[in-house]
């Protein structure tokens, strides 16, 4: 936990560090949370996971989803809790079959073409996602006041990747081919997903999410013109729709791997915060992105896995690079299941050891 401060001072200064930084304030040390902070690197997560038959059951059982969301917060003084769910609940709620096979990742019955759009039924979205909203509502009541509740969704392009491919892929050929060869079909799919993501995030906010993060994990596989069309434009529409419905609720966008298009993305989408993936040079991001945009990231999950001197050096380097910027310390991608819990503790002590 942060050192005790006078209650009044604390209420003014660090009431909700993540929200303050997303409003443009610079905090030192920066607030911290970790992508995939609830997950298999925690023995208590593996214990709960073993009690359910499938991963989606965990996502759709509010008592268990609340429990695993809170697990990392009991161990570490994190500044945010991220709803425990998965990006693939949206395709599932649209009517696709989604399974998570041990050691193999997700498997879906892929969409083969325009006729398969009839398999998707947006009308039942909220009904099927109701348990997730229940998890959000309980978390909103139970979290300590200092901790910010983050909701999330996959972005349309990344969801389309899994829906067309039927699972993970090295090259996402089915999605990239469809985007180019069948643009009318692809446009309809992205449009439907954009509307679904707006409805889903909007409901999370209505149930108590204070921030929402948009994960576009595969934003980095497209050429420029298609990145603008299938990544930037849908994110812009989502940001615009959410700002109209929920003014003042910050969006963090994570267009992973988008590289030199980060500035174009931020200029078009205008998110309160932008997630920087592991490959982004900190100095470049600091200079290339608008000063009022909070930067989130970008420690390499492998550095956290390895620990020791590389971890200490990287934490100091990232923190120094963003010292004068609104910055939320995070990883540049999700925490790896093999990560020792002690390395997360070391990360926190490095982050809190200087400038206090
Ligand atoms: O703690 C948190 O960050 C919240 C929970 C969360 C999960 N997935 C839980 C999960 C979040 C935010 C996600 C996002 C997610 N899911 C993304 C975007 C971020 C990224 O990593 O790029 C993507 C692409 C997915 C899809 C997904 N879910 C895959 C590819 C896999 C299999 C790979 C793996 O790590 O097993 C999952 C399963 C998954 N999602 C697990 C967890 C804890 C592991 C499943 C298990 O426990 O059996």
PDB file of C-alpha atoms in Angstrom, residues 69-185:
ATOM      1  CA  UNK A  69     -10.598  -9.720 -10.546  1.00  0.00           C
ATOM      2  CA  UNK A  70      -9.823  -8.954  -6.895  1.00  0.00           C
ATOM      3  CA  UNK A  71      -7.036 -11.530  -6.467  1.00  0.00           C
ATOM      4  CA  UNK A  72      -4.149  -9.386  -7.786  1.00  0.00           C
ATOM      5  CA  UNK A  73      -5.386  -6.412  -5.720  1.00  0.00           C
ATOM      6  CA  UNK A  74      -5.108  -8.429  -2.523  1.00  0.00           C
ATOM      7  CA  UNK A  75      -1.445  -9.117  -3.261  1.00  0.00           C
ATOM      8  CA  UNK A  76      -0.249  -5.879  -4.848  1.00  0.00           C
ATOM      9  CA  UNK A  77      -0.989  -2.137  -4.359  1.00  0.00           C
ATOM     10  CA  UNK A  78      -2.370  -1.754  -7.896  1.00  0.00           C
ATOM     11  CA  UNK A  79      -4.240   1.411  -8.888  1.00  0.00           C
ATOM     12  CA  UNK A  80      -6.799  -0.256 -11.150  1.00  0.00           C
ATOM     13  CA  UNK A  81      -8.879  -3.408 -11.360  1.00  0.00           C
ATOM     14  CA  UNK A  82      -9.728  -4.664 -14.841  1.00  0.00           C
ATOM     15  CA  UNK A  83     -12.976  -6.543 -15.210  1.00  0.00           C
ATOM     16  CA  UNK A  84     -12.262 -10.252 -15.519  1.00  0.00           C
ATOM     17  CA  UNK A  85     -13.680 -11.432 -18.831  1.00  0.00           C
ATOM     18  CA  UNK A  86     -12.337 -11.961 -22.342  1.00  0.00           C
ATOM     19  CA  UNK A  87     -12.568 -10.106 -25.641  1.00  0.00           C
ATOM     20  CA  UNK A  88     -14.193 -13.186 -27.232  1.00  0.00           C
ATOM     21  CA  UNK A  89     -17.392 -12.907 -25.156  1.00  0.00           C
ATOM     22  CA  UNK A  90     -18.614 -10.459 -27.833  1.00  0.00           C
ATOM     23  CA  UNK A  91     -18.490 -12.951 -30.743  1.00  0.00           C
ATOM     24  CA  UNK A  92     -19.962 -15.508 -28.328  1.00  0.00           C
ATOM     25  CA  UNK A  93     -22.805 -13.155 -27.362  1.00  0.00           C
ATOM     26  CA  UNK A  94     -23.443 -12.533 -31.064  1.00  0.00           C
ATOM     27  CA  UNK A  95     -24.160 -16.253 -31.378  1.00  0.00           C
ATOM     28  CA  UNK A  96     -20.827 -17.798 -32.409  1.00  0.00           C
ATOM     29  CA  UNK A  97     -19.589 -20.940 -30.788  1.00  0.00           C
ATOM     30  CA  UNK A  98     -16.421 -20.132 -28.801  1.00  0.00           C
ATOM     31  CA  UNK A  99     -14.343 -22.698 -26.917  1.00  0.00           C
ATOM     32  CA  UNK A 100     -11.065 -22.405 -25.068  1.00  0.00           C
ATOM     33  CA  UNK A 101      -9.005 -25.558 -25.395  1.00  0.00           C
ATOM     34  CA  UNK A 102      -6.261 -26.288 -22.873  1.00  0.00           C
ATOM     35  CA  UNK A 103      -2.923 -25.156 -24.303  1.00  0.00           C
ATOM     36  CA  UNK A 104      -4.432 -24.351 -27.714  1.00  0.00           C
ATOM     37  CA  UNK A 105      -6.143 -21.015 -27.167  1.00  0.00           C
ATOM     38  CA  UNK A 106      -9.583 -20.069 -28.445  1.00  0.00           C
ATOM     39  CA  UNK A 107     -11.483 -21.969 -31.145  1.00  0.00           C
ATOM     40  CA  UNK A 108     -14.466 -20.523 -33.031  1.00  0.00           C
ATOM     41  CA  UNK A 109     -16.592 -21.846 -35.892  1.00  0.00           C
ATOM     42  CA  UNK A 110     -15.299 -19.319 -38.476  1.00  0.00           C
ATOM     43  CA  UNK A 111     -17.464 -17.043 -40.628  1.00  0.00           C
ATOM     44  CA  UNK A 112     -16.899 -18.113 -44.256  1.00  0.00           C
ATOM     45  CA  UNK A 113     -18.612 -15.264 -46.088  1.00  0.00           C
ATOM     46  CA  UNK A 114     -21.593 -12.884 -46.279  1.00  0.00           C
ATOM     47  CA  UNK A 115     -24.168 -15.676 -45.807  1.00  0.00           C
ATOM     48  CA  UNK A 116     -22.671 -16.432 -42.394  1.00  0.00           C
ATOM     49  CA  UNK A 117     -23.562 -12.932 -41.151  1.00  0.00           C
ATOM     50  CA  UNK A 118     -27.053 -14.380 -40.670  1.00  0.00           C
ATOM     51  CA  UNK A 119     -25.559 -16.467 -37.836  1.00  0.00           C
ATOM     52  CA  UNK A 120     -24.877 -13.260 -35.894  1.00  0.00           C
ATOM     53  CA  UNK A 121     -27.700 -11.867 -33.791  1.00  0.00           C
ATOM     54  CA  UNK A 122     -26.991  -8.507 -32.177  1.00  0.00           C
ATOM     55  CA  UNK A 123     -30.452  -8.400 -30.567  1.00  0.00           C
ATOM     56  CA  UNK A 124     -29.458 -10.834 -27.831  1.00  0.00           C
ATOM     57  CA  UNK A 125     -26.139  -9.158 -27.029  1.00  0.00           C
ATOM     58  CA  UNK A 126     -27.139  -7.592 -23.699  1.00  0.00           C
ATOM     59  CA  UNK A 127     -29.129 -10.621 -22.604  1.00  0.00           C
ATOM     60  CA  UNK A 128     -26.102 -12.877 -23.082  1.00  0.00           C
ATOM     61  CA  UNK A 129     -23.640 -10.421 -21.563  1.00  0.00           C
ATOM     62  CA  UNK A 130     -25.787  -9.735 -18.514  1.00  0.00           C
ATOM     63  CA  UNK A 131     -23.538 -11.801 -16.191  1.00  0.00           C
ATOM     64  CA  UNK A 132     -20.571  -9.620 -17.217  1.00  0.00           C
ATOM     65  CA  UNK A 133     -22.570  -6.510 -16.297  1.00  0.00           C
ATOM     66  CA  UNK A 134     -23.331  -8.173 -12.958  1.00  0.00           C
ATOM     67  CA  UNK A 135     -19.588  -8.602 -12.362  1.00  0.00           C
ATOM     68  CA  UNK A 136     -18.998  -4.921 -13.166  1.00  0.00           C
ATOM     69  CA  UNK A 137     -21.779  -3.792 -10.813  1.00  0.00           C
ATOM     70  CA  UNK A 138     -20.452  -5.863  -7.903  1.00  0.00           C
ATOM     71  CA  UNK A 139     -16.893  -4.659  -8.465  1.00  0.00           C
ATOM     72  CA  UNK A 140     -18.071  -1.042  -8.590  1.00  0.00           C
ATOM     73  CA  UNK A 141     -19.518  -1.518  -5.098  1.00  0.00           C
ATOM     74  CA  UNK A 142     -16.656  -3.502  -3.577  1.00  0.00           C
ATOM     75  CA  UNK A 143     -13.463  -1.863  -4.803  1.00  0.00           C
ATOM     76  CA  UNK A 144     -11.486   0.358  -2.426  1.00  0.00           C
ATOM     77  CA  UNK A 145     -12.007   4.061  -3.279  1.00  0.00           C
ATOM     78  CA  UNK A 146      -8.434   4.539  -4.509  1.00  0.00           C
ATOM     79  CA  UNK A 147      -8.795   1.817  -7.163  1.00  0.00           C
ATOM     80  CA  UNK A 148     -10.211   2.606 -10.615  1.00  0.00           C
ATOM     81  CA  UNK A 149     -12.501   0.048 -12.272  1.00  0.00           C
ATOM     82  CA  UNK A 150     -11.596  -0.557 -15.917  1.00  0.00           C
ATOM     83  CA  UNK A 151     -14.010  -2.225 -18.318  1.00  0.00           C
ATOM     84  CA  UNK A 152     -12.877  -3.404 -21.739  1.00  0.00           C
ATOM     85  CA  UNK A 153     -13.719  -4.768 -25.130  1.00  0.00           C
ATOM     86  CA  UNK A 154     -11.847  -6.139 -28.094  1.00  0.00           C
ATOM     87  CA  UNK A 155     -11.796  -3.721 -31.037  1.00  0.00           C
ATOM     88  CA  UNK A 156     -13.700  -4.595 -34.234  1.00  0.00           C
ATOM     89  CA  UNK A 157     -10.613  -5.493 -36.313  1.00  0.00           C
ATOM     90  CA  UNK A 158      -9.176  -7.887 -33.702  1.00  0.00           C
ATOM     91  CA  UNK A 159     -12.605  -9.477 -33.095  1.00  0.00           C
ATOM     92  CA  UNK A 160     -13.051  -9.901 -36.870  1.00  0.00           C
ATOM     93  CA  UNK A 161      -9.613 -11.570 -37.007  1.00  0.00           C
ATOM     94  CA  UNK A 162     -10.712 -14.307 -34.580  1.00  0.00           C
ATOM     95  CA  UNK A 163     -14.193 -14.602 -36.126  1.00  0.00           C
ATOM     96  CA  UNK A 164     -12.873 -15.130 -39.662  1.00  0.00           C
ATOM     97  CA  UNK A 165      -9.866 -17.213 -38.707  1.00  0.00           C
ATOM     98  CA  UNK A 166     -11.645 -19.441 -36.194  1.00  0.00           C
ATOM     99  CA  UNK A 167      -8.844 -18.988 -33.647  1.00  0.00           C
ATOM    100  CA  UNK A 168      -5.381 -17.560 -33.272  1.00  0.00           C
ATOM    101  CA  UNK A 169      -3.158 -17.201 -36.326  1.00  0.00           C
ATOM    102  CA  UNK A 170       0.409 -16.303 -37.262  1.00  0.00           C
ATOM    103  CA  UNK A 171      -0.589 -14.198 -40.269  1.00  0.00           C
ATOM    104  CA  UNK A 172      -4.389 -13.564 -39.993  1.00  0.00           C
ATOM    105  CA  UNK A 173      -4.664 -14.390 -43.684  1.00  0.00           C
ATOM    106  CA  UNK A 174      -8.420 -15.107 -43.669  1.00  0.00           C
ATOM    107  CA  UNK A 175      -9.215 -11.698 -42.179  1.00  0.00           C
ATOM    108  CA  UNK A 176      -6.725  -9.784 -44.333  1.00  0.00           C
ATOM    109  CA  UNK A 177      -7.967 -11.555 -47.453  1.00  0.00           C
ATOM    110  CA  UNK A 178     -11.627 -10.858 -46.662  1.00  0.00           C
ATOM    111  CA  UNK A 179     -10.907  -7.185 -45.941  1.00  0.00           C
ATOM    112  CA  UNK A 180      -9.422  -6.776 -49.436  1.00  0.00           C
ATOM    113  CA  UNK A 181     -11.328  -9.298 -51.522  1.00  0.00           C
ATOM    114  CA  UNK A 182     -14.801  -8.857 -50.027  1.00  0.00           C
ATOM    115  CA  UNK A 183     -14.892  -5.270 -48.768  1.00  0.00           C
ATOM    116  CA  UNK A 184     -18.708  -5.043 -48.731  1.00  0.00           C
ATOM    117  CA  UNK A 185     -18.968  -8.134 -46.517  1.00  0.00           C
TER     118      UNK A 185
END
